[in-house]
Amino acid sequence: MFSIFSVAFYHRIWNPILLFVVMLLIGVILSIGECSSKNFQAAVFWIVIGEMFFVIAFICAQIIFKRRGTVNLFCPVAFNLKIVNMLVNLNLIVSILALFVGIYSVMQVAPNFISIFTNSTYVRELYLRRSGNTIITIIGIFLSLNFFVTFCFVPIALQYHVKKIVPKLTMILLIRLFNSIVTMSKEAFIIDAIYFVSVYILLLKDKKEEYKFYRKYGTVFGILVIVLLIVISFQRNYIGQRKYSGYGNAVLGTLREYISIPIEAFGALLNLNSIEYTKGNLCFRPIINILSYIGIGEHVSIIQDVVTDVTSSNVYTLFGNMYRDFSYVGIVGLSILFGFFLGTIYKSNHKNRISRIIADSIVIMVMFFGYYDLIIIQTVYLLVIVYAVIFDKIIAAKLYVNCDSFSFRKNSIIEQNIKNEEVKTFETYSSKFN
């Protein structure tokens, strides 16, 4: 019901509500038979409850703030393609720098470079729990902000057929794929891919254009994801450990495992006899960490501890975070809170404003990963939305053709004046005819 409603409401298949519901549904289907009946039933029941409150709150925010979709997205504002091309080049540079920073950070804890590929589980644990150099951390955050903001211009350049965009896009994707392999972050490249697709589809005029995109580029992204899963299987030595008989089984098995394990872990978490609730440390980590920087409270690590007697996983879907903070009340209350928050941000009528497109794409990415974790609690994504607004205002005069800070209001006034003139002209000719 939610999926059908979302397609009719946004006139897009690729929309936050549909992705949120469908990915959790796939996770539930894949986890059938993988955990006890008691755990499975508990997980499904509370996923449905959480989804219902989350999506209803999201829709309420959309209606209250008039975030209505349109059948045909038309905007008089165009992009300066010369500036777009420059920003694509900047994204390529930022991607390379981010790769070097990633390699440097990993090599501070890895015994050698080869161990990143042959013993990634051990190295990743050291990497995530390291006490990072403050300067390197700041550089990493700065590069992440600039990557996500400038990466927005790559699908724009692809749509407008900017010169040499295909080889540049290929280089950026390969660099980001290698970066995710080096930093042993399986979801990092998938986040990039979901973000890219979201930006591209948000800029399309209608569903026909969306279908063309799937036919033209779907295979390429599918191949890249398969390559990533094969590399993960090699890094984790799944074949050597005889977990899977071959790389074909490893790809399917790894895909099933990463989508279904959070559902399984969530069900096991719900049936624990006792649990020490974290009282907001998970879902409100960005606020807690920002306060810690000014001396109020303690910093909360991005690493969640594995709950004893659940599974080896430390991800429990977005509802698991809510439950670990405030029990069943958290699943209901925080689903309403975060659903309304994301619904307030998302506005499909972006009118080609870069800041709006980036914010919408972040919301789509967050809701896509609902089966896995509550990604919005990673501070960087909230900072990206804020940084995009600042970036947009700074570059608006050069980026938008015939557009300034008042252009949208001017355009609406001009359009209304034209309509008024048309009505007057029609009335004049009608009176003469009569």
Coordinates of C-alpha atoms in Angstrom, one line a residue:
M1 CA 0.0 0.0 0.0
F2 CA 2.8 2.4 1.0
S3 CA 4.7 1.5 -2.2
I4 CA 1.8 2.1 -4.5
F5 CA 1.0 5.4 -2.8
S6 CA 4.6 6.6 -3.0
V7 CA 4.8 6.0 -6.8
A8 CA 1.5 7.9 -7.3
F9 CA 2.5 10.7 -5.0
Y10 CA 6.0 11.3 -6.3
H11 CA 5.6 10.1 -9.9
R12 CA 8.8 8.2 -9.4
I13 CA 9.6 4.5 -8.7
W14 CA 12.9 5.5 -7.1
N15 CA 11.5 7.4 -4.1
P16 CA 12.3 7.3 -0.3
I17 CA 9.1 5.5 0.9
L18 CA 9.2 2.7 -1.7
L19 CA 13.0 2.1 -1.1
F20 CA 12.5 2.1 2.7
V21 CA 9.6 -0.4 2.5
V22 CA 11.0 -2.7 -0.2
M23 CA 14.5 -3.0 1.3
L24 CA 13.1 -4.1 4.7
L25 CA 10.8 -6.5 2.9
I26 CA 13.7 -8.1 1.0
G27 CA 15.6 -8.4 4.3
V28 CA 12.6 -10.2 5.9
I29 CA 12.2 -12.5 3.0
L30 CA 15.9 -13.4 2.9
S31 CA 16.0 -14.1 6.6
I32 CA 13.2 -16.7 6.5
G33 CA 14.5 -19.9 7.9
E34 CA 17.8 -18.3 9.0
C35 CA 16.7 -17.7 12.6
S36 CA 14.4 -19.2 15.1
S37 CA 10.6 -18.8 14.6
K38 CA 10.3 -16.8 17.8
N39 CA 13.0 -14.3 16.8
F40 CA 11.6 -14.1 13.2
Q41 CA 8.1 -13.3 14.4
A42 CA 9.3 -10.7 16.8
A43 CA 11.4 -9.0 14.2
V44 CA 8.6 -9.0 11.6
F45 CA 6.0 -7.7 14.0
W46 CA 8.1 -4.7 15.2
I47 CA 9.4 -4.0 11.7
V48 CA 5.8 -3.6 10.5
I49 CA 5.0 -1.4 13.6
G50 CA 8.1 0.7 13.1
E51 CA 7.5 1.1 9.3
M52 CA 3.9 2.1 9.8
F53 CA 4.7 4.9 12.3
F54 CA 7.8 6.0 10.4
V55 CA 6.1 6.2 6.9
I56 CA 3.0 7.8 8.3
A57 CA 5.1 10.5 10.1
F58 CA 7.1 11.0 6.9
I59 CA 3.9 11.5 4.8
C60 CA 2.4 13.8 7.4
A61 CA 5.5 16.0 7.2
Q62 CA 5.3 16.0 3.4
I63 CA 1.6 17.1 3.5
I64 CA 2.0 19.7 6.2
F65 CA 5.0 21.4 4.5
K66 CA 3.4 20.8 1.0
R67 CA 6.3 18.7 -0.4
R68 CA 4.1 17.5 -3.3
G69 CA 5.6 15.8 -6.3
T70 CA 4.8 16.8 -9.9
V71 CA 4.2 14.7 -13.0
N72 CA 6.6 16.7 -15.1
L73 CA 9.5 18.4 -13.4
F74 CA 10.0 21.7 -15.2
C75 CA 12.3 24.5 -14.0
P76 CA 13.4 27.6 -15.9
V77 CA 16.8 27.5 -14.2
A78 CA 19.6 26.0 -16.1
F79 CA 23.2 25.1 -15.1
N80 CA 26.4 26.7 -16.4
L81 CA 28.0 23.6 -17.9
K82 CA 31.5 25.2 -17.7
I83 CA 31.2 25.4 -14.0
V84 CA 29.6 22.0 -13.8
N85 CA 32.6 20.5 -15.6
M86 CA 35.0 22.3 -13.3
L87 CA 33.2 20.9 -10.3
V88 CA 33.4 17.4 -11.8
N89 CA 37.1 17.8 -12.1
L90 CA 37.2 19.0 -8.5
N91 CA 35.3 15.8 -7.4
L92 CA 37.9 13.7 -9.2
I93 CA 40.7 15.5 -7.3
V94 CA 38.8 15.1 -4.0
S95 CA 38.3 11.4 -4.6
I96 CA 42.0 10.9 -5.2
L97 CA 42.9 12.8 -2.0
A98 CA 40.3 10.9 0.0
L99 CA 41.9 7.6 -1.2
F100 CA 45.3 8.7 -0.1
V101 CA 44.0 9.8 3.3
G102 CA 42.2 6.4 3.6
I103 CA 45.3 4.5 2.8
Y104 CA 47.4 6.6 5.2
S105 CA 44.8 6.0 8.0
V106 CA 44.6 2.3 7.5
M107 CA 48.3 1.8 7.3
Q108 CA 48.6 3.4 10.8
V109 CA 47.2 0.1 12.2
A110 CA 47.6 -2.5 9.5
P111 CA 50.7 -4.7 9.7
N112 CA 51.3 -4.3 6.0
F113 CA 49.3 -3.4 2.9
I114 CA 48.6 -7.0 1.9
S115 CA 46.9 -7.7 5.2
I116 CA 44.1 -5.3 4.2
F117 CA 43.1 -7.8 1.6
T118 CA 44.0 -11.1 3.3
N119 CA 43.0 -10.3 6.9
S120 CA 40.5 -7.5 6.6
T121 CA 38.3 -8.5 9.6
Y122 CA 41.2 -8.0 12.0
V123 CA 42.5 -4.9 10.4
R124 CA 39.1 -3.3 10.1
E125 CA 38.5 -3.8 13.8
L126 CA 41.8 -2.0 14.6
Y127 CA 41.0 0.7 12.1
L128 CA 37.6 1.5 13.4
R129 CA 38.7 1.6 17.0
R130 CA 41.8 3.6 16.4
S131 CA 42.5 7.0 18.1
G132 CA 42.7 9.0 14.9
N133 CA 45.0 12.0 14.5
T134 CA 43.0 15.2 14.9
I135 CA 44.4 16.9 11.8
I136 CA 43.8 13.8 9.6
T137 CA 40.3 13.5 11.0
I138 CA 39.5 17.1 10.1
I139 CA 41.0 16.6 6.7
G140 CA 38.9 13.5 6.2
I141 CA 35.7 15.2 7.2
F142 CA 36.5 18.2 4.9
L143 CA 37.1 15.8 2.0
S144 CA 33.9 13.9 2.7
L145 CA 31.8 17.1 2.7
N146 CA 33.3 18.3 -0.6
F147 CA 33.1 14.8 -2.2
F148 CA 29.3 14.6 -1.6
V149 CA 28.6 18.1 -2.7
T150 CA 30.7 18.0 -5.8
F151 CA 29.7 14.4 -6.6
C152 CA 26.2 15.8 -7.2
F153 CA 27.5 17.4 -10.4
V154 CA 28.7 14.2 -12.0
P155 CA 25.1 12.9 -12.8
I156 CA 24.2 16.5 -13.9
A157 CA 27.2 16.4 -16.3
L158 CA 26.2 13.0 -17.5
Q159 CA 22.6 14.1 -18.3
Y160 CA 23.9 17.2 -20.2
H161 CA 26.5 15.2 -22.1
V162 CA 29.4 17.3 -20.9
K163 CA 32.6 16.5 -22.8
K164 CA 34.6 13.5 -21.5
I165 CA 32.2 12.9 -18.6
V166 CA 32.0 9.1 -19.2
P167 CA 35.7 8.5 -18.6
K168 CA 35.7 10.8 -15.7
L169 CA 32.7 9.1 -14.2
T170 CA 34.4 5.7 -14.7
M171 CA 37.6 6.9 -13.0
I172 CA 35.6 8.4 -10.0
L173 CA 33.7 5.2 -9.5
L174 CA 36.8 3.0 -9.7
I175 CA 38.6 5.2 -7.2
R176 CA 35.7 5.1 -4.8
L177 CA 35.4 1.3 -5.3
F178 CA 39.1 0.9 -4.5
N179 CA 38.7 3.3 -1.5
S180 CA 35.9 1.2 0.0
I181 CA 38.1 -1.9 -0.5
V182 CA 41.1 -0.3 1.2
T183 CA 39.1 1.1 4.1
M184 CA 37.2 -2.2 4.3
S185 CA 33.9 -0.4 4.3
K186 CA 31.5 -2.6 2.3
E187 CA 28.7 -0.1 2.4
A188 CA 30.7 3.0 1.4
F189 CA 30.6 2.3 -2.3
I190 CA 27.0 1.3 -2.2
I191 CA 26.2 4.6 -0.4
D192 CA 28.0 6.4 -3.3
A193 CA 26.0 4.4 -5.9
I194 CA 22.6 5.1 -4.2
Y195 CA 23.5 8.7 -3.8
F196 CA 24.5 9.0 -7.5
V197 CA 21.3 7.3 -8.8
S198 CA 19.2 9.4 -6.5
V199 CA 20.6 12.7 -7.8
Y200 CA 20.3 11.5 -11.4
I201 CA 16.6 10.4 -11.0
L202 CA 15.7 13.6 -9.1
L203 CA 16.8 15.6 -12.1
L204 CA 14.7 13.6 -14.6
K205 CA 11.4 15.0 -16.0
D206 CA 9.2 12.0 -15.6
K207 CA 9.0 8.2 -15.2
K208 CA 9.7 7.6 -18.9
E209 CA 13.1 9.2 -18.4
E210 CA 13.6 7.1 -15.3
Y211 CA 13.0 3.8 -17.2
K212 CA 15.6 4.9 -19.8
F213 CA 18.1 5.4 -17.0
Y214 CA 17.5 1.8 -15.7
R215 CA 17.9 0.3 -19.1
K216 CA 21.0 2.3 -19.9
Y217 CA 23.0 2.2 -16.7
G218 CA 21.5 -0.6 -14.5
T219 CA 23.9 -3.2 -15.8
V220 CA 27.0 -1.1 -15.1
F221 CA 26.0 -0.5 -11.5
G222 CA 25.1 -4.2 -11.1
I223 CA 28.5 -5.3 -12.3
L224 CA 30.3 -2.9 -9.9
V225 CA 28.3 -4.2 -7.0
I226 CA 29.1 -7.8 -8.0
V227 CA 32.8 -6.9 -8.2
L228 CA 32.6 -5.4 -4.7
L229 CA 31.0 -8.5 -3.3
I230 CA 33.7 -10.7 -4.9
V231 CA 36.4 -8.6 -3.4
I232 CA 34.7 -8.8 0.0
S233 CA 34.6 -12.6 -0.3
F234 CA 38.3 -12.6 -1.1
Q235 CA 39.1 -10.3 1.7
R236 CA 37.2 -12.4 4.2
N237 CA 38.6 -15.6 2.7
Y238 CA 35.1 -17.1 2.4
I239 CA 36.3 -19.6 -0.2
G240 CA 39.4 -20.7 1.8
Q241 CA 37.2 -21.2 4.9
R242 CA 34.8 -23.2 2.7
K243 CA 32.0 -21.0 3.7
Y244 CA 31.0 -20.9 0.0
S245 CA 31.9 -23.4 -2.7
G246 CA 32.7 -20.7 -5.4
Y247 CA 32.6 -17.0 -6.1
G248 CA 29.2 -17.3 -7.6
N249 CA 27.8 -18.7 -4.4
A250 CA 29.9 -16.2 -2.4
V251 CA 28.3 -13.2 -4.3
L252 CA 24.7 -14.4 -3.6
G253 CA 25.6 -15.5 -0.1
T254 CA 27.3 -12.3 0.8
L255 CA 24.4 -10.3 -0.6
R256 CA 21.9 -12.3 1.4
E257 CA 24.0 -12.1 4.5
Y258 CA 24.4 -8.3 4.5
I259 CA 20.7 -7.7 3.9
S260 CA 19.2 -10.3 6.2
I261 CA 21.6 -10.4 9.1
P262 CA 20.4 -7.1 10.6
I263 CA 16.8 -8.5 10.6
E264 CA 18.0 -11.7 12.3
A265 CA 20.0 -9.7 14.8
F266 CA 17.0 -7.4 15.5
G267 CA 14.8 -10.4 16.2
A268 CA 17.4 -12.0 18.6
L269 CA 17.8 -8.6 20.3
L270 CA 14.1 -8.3 21.0
N271 CA 14.0 -11.7 22.7
L272 CA 17.0 -11.1 25.1
N273 CA 16.0 -11.6 28.7
S274 CA 17.8 -8.4 29.8
I275 CA 19.5 -5.5 28.0
E276 CA 21.2 -2.3 29.2
Y277 CA 19.6 0.5 27.3
T278 CA 21.8 3.2 25.9
K279 CA 19.3 6.0 26.6
G280 CA 19.9 8.0 23.4
N281 CA 23.6 7.4 22.8
L282 CA 22.9 5.7 19.5
C283 CA 20.1 7.7 17.9
F284 CA 21.3 11.1 19.1
R285 CA 25.0 10.5 18.7
P286 CA 25.6 13.6 16.4
I287 CA 24.2 15.9 19.1
I288 CA 26.1 14.2 21.9
N289 CA 29.4 14.3 20.0
I290 CA 29.0 18.0 19.0
L291 CA 28.4 18.8 22.7
S292 CA 31.4 16.7 23.7
Y293 CA 33.7 18.9 21.4
I294 CA 32.8 21.9 23.6
G295 CA 33.4 20.0 26.8
I296 CA 29.9 18.8 27.6
G297 CA 29.6 15.0 28.1
E298 CA 31.7 12.2 26.6
H299 CA 32.3 11.4 22.9
V300 CA 30.3 8.4 21.6
S301 CA 32.2 6.0 19.3
I302 CA 30.8 5.2 15.9
I303 CA 31.3 1.5 16.7
Q304 CA 28.4 -0.2 18.3
D305 CA 29.3 -3.0 20.7
V306 CA 28.0 -6.4 19.8
V307 CA 25.2 -7.3 22.1
T308 CA 26.0 -10.6 23.9
D309 CA 24.1 -13.7 22.9
V310 CA 22.6 -12.1 19.8
T311 CA 24.9 -12.7 16.8
S312 CA 28.4 -11.7 15.7
S313 CA 26.7 -8.7 14.0
N314 CA 26.6 -5.2 15.5
V315 CA 23.8 -3.9 13.2
Y316 CA 20.2 -4.4 14.1
T317 CA 18.3 -2.3 11.5
L318 CA 17.3 1.3 12.2
F319 CA 14.6 0.0 14.6
G320 CA 17.3 -1.9 16.5
N321 CA 19.1 1.4 17.3
M322 CA 15.8 2.8 18.6
Y323 CA 15.1 -0.3 20.7
R324 CA 18.6 -0.3 22.2
D325 CA 18.1 3.3 23.3
F326 CA 14.6 3.3 24.7
S327 CA 13.0 -0.2 24.4
Y328 CA 9.7 -0.6 22.6
V329 CA 8.7 3.0 23.3
G330 CA 11.8 4.0 21.3
I331 CA 10.7 2.0 18.2
V332 CA 7.4 3.9 18.2
G333 CA 8.4 7.3 19.4
L334 CA 11.7 7.6 17.5
S335 CA 10.1 6.2 14.3
I336 CA 7.7 9.1 14.4
L337 CA 10.5 11.6 15.2
F338 CA 12.9 10.5 12.5
G339 CA 10.1 9.9 10.0
F340 CA 8.8 13.4 10.5
F341 CA 12.3 14.9 10.4
L342 CA 13.3 13.2 7.1
G343 CA 9.8 14.1 5.7
T344 CA 10.4 17.7 6.5
I345 CA 13.8 17.7 4.7
Y346 CA 12.7 15.9 1.5
K347 CA 11.2 18.1 -1.2
S348 CA 10.9 16.6 -4.6
N349 CA 10.2 20.0 -6.2
H350 CA 13.8 21.0 -5.8
K351 CA 13.7 23.4 -8.8
N352 CA 17.3 22.5 -9.7
R353 CA 18.8 24.0 -6.5
I354 CA 21.9 22.0 -5.6
S355 CA 21.3 22.2 -1.9
R356 CA 17.8 20.8 -2.2
I357 CA 18.9 18.0 -4.6
I358 CA 21.7 17.0 -2.2
A359 CA 19.4 17.0 0.9
D360 CA 16.8 14.9 -1.0
S361 CA 19.5 12.4 -2.1
I362 CA 20.8 12.0 1.5
V363 CA 17.2 11.3 2.7
I364 CA 16.7 8.7 0.0
M365 CA 20.0 7.1 0.8
V366 CA 19.2 7.0 4.6
M367 CA 15.8 5.4 4.0
F368 CA 17.3 2.9 1.5
F369 CA 19.6 1.7 4.3
G370 CA 16.9 1.4 6.9
Y371 CA 17.2 -2.4 6.7
Y372 CA 20.8 -2.0 7.9
D373 CA 21.2 0.9 10.2
L374 CA 20.0 4.5 11.0
I375 CA 22.6 6.1 8.7
I376 CA 21.4 9.7 9.5
I377 CA 23.0 9.4 13.0
Q378 CA 26.4 9.5 11.3
T379 CA 27.3 13.1 11.9
V380 CA 28.8 13.6 8.4
Y381 CA 25.5 13.4 6.5
L382 CA 23.9 16.1 8.6
L383 CA 27.0 18.2 8.0
V384 CA 26.7 17.5 4.2
I385 CA 23.2 19.0 4.2
V386 CA 24.3 22.1 6.0
Y387 CA 27.5 22.5 4.0
A388 CA 25.5 22.1 0.7
V389 CA 23.4 25.1 1.7
I390 CA 26.5 27.2 2.3
F391 CA 28.1 26.0 -0.9
D392 CA 25.0 26.7 -2.9
K393 CA 24.8 30.3 -1.8
I394 CA 28.5 30.9 -2.5
I395 CA 28.4 29.5 -6.0
A396 CA 24.9 30.3 -7.1
A397 CA 25.8 33.4 -9.1
K398 CA 28.2 31.4 -11.3
L399 CA 26.4 28.0 -11.3
Y400 CA 22.9 29.0 -12.3
V401 CA 22.2 30.6 -15.7
N402 CA 20.2 33.8 -15.4
C403 CA 19.6 33.0 -11.8
D404 CA 20.2 34.9 -8.5
S405 CA 19.0 34.5 -5.0
F406 CA 15.6 35.9 -5.9
S407 CA 15.2 34.1 -9.2
F408 CA 12.6 31.6 -8.2
R409 CA 10.3 34.3 -6.7
K410 CA 10.9 36.4 -9.8
N411 CA 10.1 33.5 -12.1
S412 CA 6.9 32.7 -10.3
I413 CA 5.9 36.4 -10.5
I414 CA 6.7 36.6 -14.2
E415 CA 4.7 33.4 -14.9
Q416 CA 1.7 34.8 -13.0
N417 CA 1.9 38.1 -14.9
I418 CA 1.9 36.2 -18.2
K419 CA -1.1 34.2 -17.1
N420 CA -2.9 37.4 -16.1
E421 CA -2.1 39.0 -19.4
E422 CA -3.4 35.9 -21.3
V423 CA -6.7 36.1 -19.3
K424 CA -7.1 39.9 -20.1
T425 CA -6.4 39.3 -23.8
F426 CA -8.9 36.5 -23.9
E427 CA -11.5 38.6 -22.2
T428 CA -10.9 41.5 -24.6
Y429 CA -11.3 39.4 -27.7
S430 CA -14.3 37.7 -26.2
S431 CA -16.1 41.0 -25.5
K432 CA -15.3 42.2 -29.1
F433 CA -16.6 39.0 -30.6
N434 CA -19.8 39.3 -28.5

